[in-house]
Short mmCIF file of C-alpha atoms in Angstrom, two decimals:
data_model
loop_
_atom_site.label_atom_id
_atom_site.label_comp_id
_atom_site.label_asym_id
_atom_site.label_seq_id
_atom_site.Cartn_x
_atom_site.Cartn_y
_atom_site.Cartn_z
CA UNK J 94 4.89 -11.81 17.33
CA UNK J 95 2.01 -9.37 16.16
CA UNK J 96 3.02 -5.59 15.27
CA UNK J 97 -0.31 -3.61 15.93
CA UNK J 98 -0.27 -0.10 14.41
CA UNK J 99 -2.87 2.51 15.36
CA UNK J 100 -2.28 5.67 13.09
CA UNK J 101 -4.50 8.65 13.96
CA UNK J 102 -4.65 12.00 12.58
CA UNK J 103 -2.03 13.47 14.94
CA UNK J 104 0.13 10.34 16.10
CA UNK J 105 0.98 6.98 15.14
CA UNK J 106 1.38 4.18 17.58
CA UNK J 107 3.54 0.78 17.10
CA UNK J 108 3.02 -1.68 19.85
CA UNK J 109 4.20 -5.44 19.84
CA UNK J 110 1.96 -8.17 21.16
CA UNK J 111 3.46 -11.42 22.30
CA UNK J 112 0.29 -13.32 22.47
CA UNK J 113 -0.28 -11.92 26.28
CA UNK J 114 0.82 -8.54 26.78
CA UNK J 115 2.51 -5.66 24.88
CA UNK J 116 5.90 -5.51 25.47
CA UNK J 117 6.67 -2.21 23.96
CA UNK J 118 5.04 0.52 22.61
CA UNK J 119 6.37 3.79 20.73
CA UNK J 120 4.37 7.00 19.20
CA UNK J 121 5.32 8.94 16.41
CA UNK J 122 3.84 12.01 14.75
CA UNK J 123 1.86 11.04 11.90
CA UNK J 124 2.92 11.95 8.46
CA UNK J 125 2.03 10.59 5.16
CA UNK J 126 5.07 11.37 3.60
CA UNK J 127 7.37 8.91 5.94
CA UNK J 128 8.33 5.96 3.92
CA UNK J 129 8.58 2.49 4.95
CA UNK J 130 12.54 2.63 5.07
CA UNK J 131 12.15 5.36 7.29
CA UNK J 132 9.53 3.78 9.46
CA UNK J 133 11.76 0.48 9.94
CA UNK J 134 14.75 2.78 10.89
CA UNK J 135 12.85 4.45 13.42
CA UNK J 136 11.18 1.28 14.77
CA UNK J 137 14.00 -1.20 14.85
CA UNK J 138 16.40 1.30 16.61
CA UNK J 139 13.76 1.93 19.20
CA UNK J 140 13.48 -1.82 19.78
CA UNK J 141 17.09 -2.29 19.97
CA UNK J 142 17.17 0.64 22.71
CA UNK J 143 14.68 -1.53 24.78
CA UNK J 144 16.48 -4.79 24.05
CA UNK J 145 13.30 -6.23 22.21
CA UNK J 146 14.87 -8.54 19.87
CA UNK J 147 11.67 -10.66 18.53
CA UNK J 148 10.52 -11.79 15.01
CA UNK J 149 7.62 -9.79 13.87
CA UNK J 150 5.21 -12.49 11.98
CA UNK J 151 1.98 -10.24 11.91
CA UNK J 152 0.77 -6.94 11.19
CA UNK J 153 -2.47 -4.94 11.85
CA UNK J 154 -3.36 -1.56 11.07
CA UNK J 155 -6.07 0.97 11.93
CA UNK J 156 -5.69 4.34 10.37
CA UNK J 157 -7.81 7.24 9.76
CA UNK J 158 -5.27 8.93 7.42
CA UNK J 159 -5.54 6.88 4.22
CA UNK J 160 -2.43 8.03 2.82
CA UNK J 161 -0.26 6.65 5.15
CA UNK J 162 -1.49 2.84 4.69
CA UNK J 163 0.24 2.40 1.35
CA UNK J 164 3.66 2.79 3.07
CA UNK J 165 2.61 0.71 6.25
CA UNK J 166 2.03 -1.98 3.62
CA UNK J 167 5.20 -1.53 2.18
CA UNK J 168 6.99 -1.66 5.68
CA UNK J 169 5.23 -5.09 6.44
CA UNK J 170 5.92 -6.70 2.98
CA UNK J 171 9.47 -5.37 2.82
CA UNK J 172 10.89 -5.99 6.45
CA UNK J 173 8.37 -8.42 8.12
CA UNK J 174 7.64 -10.42 5.02
CA UNK J 175 3.72 -10.39 5.86
CA UNK J 176 0.89 -9.06 4.30
CA UNK J 177 -1.17 -6.79 6.78
CA UNK J 178 -4.64 -6.85 7.99
CA UNK J 179 -5.99 -3.56 7.46
CA UNK J 180 -9.16 -2.45 9.62
CA UNK J 181 -11.93 -1.41 7.39
CA UNK J 182 -10.77 -3.06 4.24
CA UNK J 183 -12.96 -6.00 2.84
CA UNK J 184 -10.81 -8.67 3.73
CA UNK J 185 -10.53 -7.79 7.28
CA UNK J 186 -13.12 -9.51 9.42
CA UNK J 187 -14.73 -7.88 12.21
CA UNK J 188 -16.06 -10.11 15.29
CA UNK J 189 -19.03 -7.59 15.33
CA UNK J 190 -21.94 -6.20 13.46
CA UNK J 191 -22.11 -2.64 11.79
CA UNK J 192 -25.39 -1.37 11.62
CA UNK J 193 -25.55 2.02 9.97
CA UNK J 194 -26.92 3.91 7.08
CA UNK J 195 -25.87 2.15 3.92
CA UNK J 196 -22.94 3.68 2.11
CA UNK J 197 -21.73 4.98 5.56
CA UNK J 198 -17.97 4.59 5.89
CA UNK J 199 -17.10 4.23 9.77
CA UNK J 200 -13.89 5.06 10.86
CA UNK J 201 -11.57 2.42 11.44
CA UNK J 202 -10.54 3.57 15.06
CA UNK J 203 -14.13 3.56 15.96
CA UNK J 204 -14.63 -0.04 14.76
CA UNK J 205 -11.60 -1.12 16.72
CA UNK J 206 -12.85 0.85 19.88
CA UNK J 207 -16.13 -0.76 19.66
CA UNK J 208 -14.64 -4.45 19.30
CA UNK J 209 -12.53 -3.79 22.20
CA UNK J 210 -15.33 -2.49 24.41
CA UNK J 211 -17.48 -5.17 23.72
CA UNK J 212 -14.73 -7.74 24.53
CA UNK J 213 -13.69 -5.91 27.63
CA UNK J 214 -17.05 -5.01 29.12
CA UNK J 215 -19.96 -6.66 26.99
CA UNK J 216 -22.62 -4.53 25.31
CA UNK J 217 -24.65 -1.55 26.01
CA UNK J 218 -21.82 0.99 25.98
CA UNK J 219 -20.79 4.40 25.10
CA UNK J 220 -17.14 4.61 24.32
CA UNK J 221 -15.74 8.21 24.47
CA UNK J 222 -12.61 8.80 22.85
CA UNK J 223 -10.66 12.21 23.52
CA UNK J 224 -8.35 12.59 20.10
CA UNK J 225 -8.21 15.18 17.44
CA UNK J 226 -11.90 14.59 17.48
CA UNK J 227 -13.86 13.72 20.58
CA UNK J 228 -16.05 10.77 19.64
CA UNK J 229 -18.81 8.75 21.12
CA UNK J 230 -19.53 5.33 19.60
CA UNK J 231 -22.64 3.40 20.86
CA UNK J 232 -22.29 -0.32 21.14
CA UNK J 233 -25.62 -2.41 21.11
CA UNK J 234 -26.19 -5.22 23.57
CA UNK J 235 -24.96 -7.78 21.05
CA UNK J 236 -21.88 -5.85 20.23
CA UNK J 237 -22.65 -4.21 17.07
CA UNK J 238 -21.71 -0.42 16.20
CA UNK J 239 -25.01 1.33 15.88
CA UNK J 240 -23.59 4.99 15.34
CA UNK J 241 -22.46 7.64 17.55
CA UNK J 242 -21.51 11.21 18.10
CA UNK J 243 -18.54 13.28 16.56
CA UNK J 244 -17.61 16.83 18.33
CA UNK J 245 -14.63 18.84 17.95
CA UNK J 246 -11.48 17.37 20.07
CA UNK J 247 -10.33 19.71 22.95
CA UNK J 248 -7.01 20.79 21.79
CA UNK J 249 -8.65 21.24 18.16
CA UNK J 250 -11.12 23.64 19.92
CA UNK J 251 -8.39 25.38 21.88
CA UNK J 252 -6.30 26.15 18.46
CA UNK J 253 -9.38 27.26 16.66
CA UNK J 254 -9.98 29.63 19.72
CA UNK J 255 -6.59 30.83 19.54
CA UNK J 256 -6.40 31.21 15.85
CA UNK J 257 -9.64 33.15 15.42
CA UNK J 258 -9.22 35.56 17.98
CA UNK J 259 -5.92 37.16 17.83
CA UNK J 260 -5.66 38.63 21.31
CA UNK J 261 -6.14 35.02 22.93
CA UNK J 262 -3.22 33.10 24.03
CA UNK J 263 -2.20 29.59 23.34
CA UNK J 264 -3.04 27.49 26.50
CA UNK J 265 -2.74 23.85 28.04
CA UNK J 266 -6.06 22.39 29.26
CA UNK J 267 -5.85 21.86 32.90
CA UNK J 268 -8.96 21.45 35.49
CA UNK J 269 -9.46 25.23 36.70
CA UNK J 270 -9.11 26.39 40.28
CA UNK J 271 -12.86 28.00 40.12
CA UNK J 272 -15.19 28.40 37.67
CA UNK J 273 -15.04 32.11 37.18
CA UNK J 274 -11.53 33.13 35.75
CA UNK J 275 -9.80 36.32 36.97
CA UNK J 276 -7.41 36.23 33.92
CA UNK J 277 -7.54 35.03 30.03
CA UNK J 278 -5.85 32.03 30.60
CA UNK J 279 -8.06 31.16 33.62
CA UNK J 280 -11.21 32.05 31.69
CA UNK J 281 -10.06 29.92 28.53
CA UNK J 282 -9.33 26.83 30.59
CA UNK J 283 -12.58 27.06 32.39
CA UNK J 284 -14.71 27.35 29.32
CA UNK J 285 -12.80 24.54 27.68
CA UNK J 286 -12.86 22.21 30.80
CA UNK J 287 -16.44 22.96 32.04
CA UNK J 288 -17.56 22.97 28.49
CA UNK J 289 -16.42 19.50 27.75
CA UNK J 290 -17.38 18.05 31.07
CA UNK J 291 -20.99 19.37 30.17
CA UNK J 292 -20.97 18.08 26.51
CA UNK J 293 -19.76 14.59 27.64
CA UNK J 294 -22.58 14.57 30.42
CA UNK J 295 -25.15 15.73 28.14
CA UNK J 296 -24.69 13.50 25.22
CA UNK J 297 -24.19 10.55 27.27
CA UNK J 298 -27.39 11.43 29.24
CA UNK J 299 -29.45 11.68 25.44
CA UNK J 300 -27.89 8.51 24.20
CA UNK J 301 -28.76 6.76 27.36
CA UNK J 302 -32.67 8.33 27.40
CA UNK J 303 -32.90 7.62 23.39
CA UNK J 304 -32.04 4.05 23.83
CA UNK J 305 -34.08 4.00 26.89
CA UNK J 306 -31.56 1.66 28.93
CA UNK J 307 -28.58 2.08 31.76
CA UNK J 308 -25.38 2.03 29.62
CA UNK J 309 -21.61 2.04 30.75
CA UNK J 310 -19.34 4.62 29.84
CA UNK J 311 -15.81 3.96 29.15
CA UNK J 312 -13.39 6.76 27.96
CA UNK J 313 -9.87 6.68 26.31
CA UNK J 314 -7.40 8.94 25.11
CA UNK J 315 -4.85 11.22 26.80
CA UNK J 316 -7.21 13.67 28.04
CA UNK J 317 -9.86 11.25 29.84
CA UNK J 318 -8.25 11.04 33.37
CA UNK J 319 -8.08 14.85 33.28
CA UNK J 320 -12.06 15.40 32.90
CA UNK J 321 -12.58 12.35 35.41
CA UNK J 322 -11.19 14.69 37.91
CA UNK J 323 -14.43 17.03 37.78
CA UNK J 324 -17.31 14.19 38.57
CA UNK J 325 -17.64 10.40 37.68
CA UNK J 326 -18.30 10.93 34.33
CA UNK J 327 -16.79 7.59 33.30
CA UNK J 328 -17.49 4.07 34.54
CA UNK J 329 -13.92 2.69 33.50
CA UNK J 330 -10.92 4.48 31.55
CA UNK J 331 -8.91 2.37 29.19
CA UNK J 332 -5.53 3.92 27.98
CA UNK J 333 -4.88 1.06 25.51
CA UNK J 334 -8.34 0.56 24.54
CA UNK J 335 -7.39 0.92 20.77
CA UNK J 336 -4.45 -1.60 20.75
CA UNK J 337 -6.64 -4.21 22.58
CA UNK J 338 -9.20 -4.01 20.03
CA UNK J 339 -6.46 -4.71 17.40
CA UNK J 340 -5.25 -7.92 19.05
CA UNK J 341 -9.01 -9.21 19.18
CA UNK J 342 -9.63 -8.26 15.36
CA UNK J 343 -6.35 -10.07 14.46
CA UNK J 344 -7.03 -13.37 16.46
CA UNK J 345 -10.65 -13.37 15.03
CA UNK J 346 -8.93 -13.13 11.27
CA UNK J 347 -6.42 -15.71 11.93
CA UNK J 348 -9.15 -18.28 13.29
CA UNK J 349 -11.65 -17.50 10.47
CA UNK J 350 -9.56 -17.08 7.80
#
């Protein structure tokens, strides 16, 4: 069985892949101080709770938080007796090319999403990921990662607005009933919601114009379905895009090592 781990700036997701489907998925807050022992106690307890009794033989990790990787490596070595594949490291092979400026470090999450998108949809894609940051990743016709765009995440924007303006409250993002708000919360929700709708539409349109071709726009991340309510911003939504990409990369490395 494969344990796929996606460590983001906010949350870390653990999923068990049996070769055909994910049989268990769990999420925890990302904390670099968490030890391998703590990870194992947490994970094994949840597996027992869901009556999942399997042997983990392989581990693959994608992490945007470098300090977390060490303890995840220890977890794989100590409790599963395996050396993990870590996306972005020299010994991790990718089934697609990365064509960016020399010396540029591309986030592992963006590479994994590129691999997943190309595997599911082919090339000429714009992958929009609503995470801590809102990222746009461009996938060429042959599946290569050729660059992208990074914007502040939706919740990050709301938090910055609250912190910078003492009179503005914390609000949850949702689709407002009207563009013009008649109270503070409604005004903030409208500004963020319609602001990000405009951001997605404009950036995607400019990417398509710059590359002079039609491209599919695929979204992922927790807030993507919310923004799909407004207009047809995306051609498709994939909730487990990153996890799918990890299984593809794992299979590619097994076949080529």
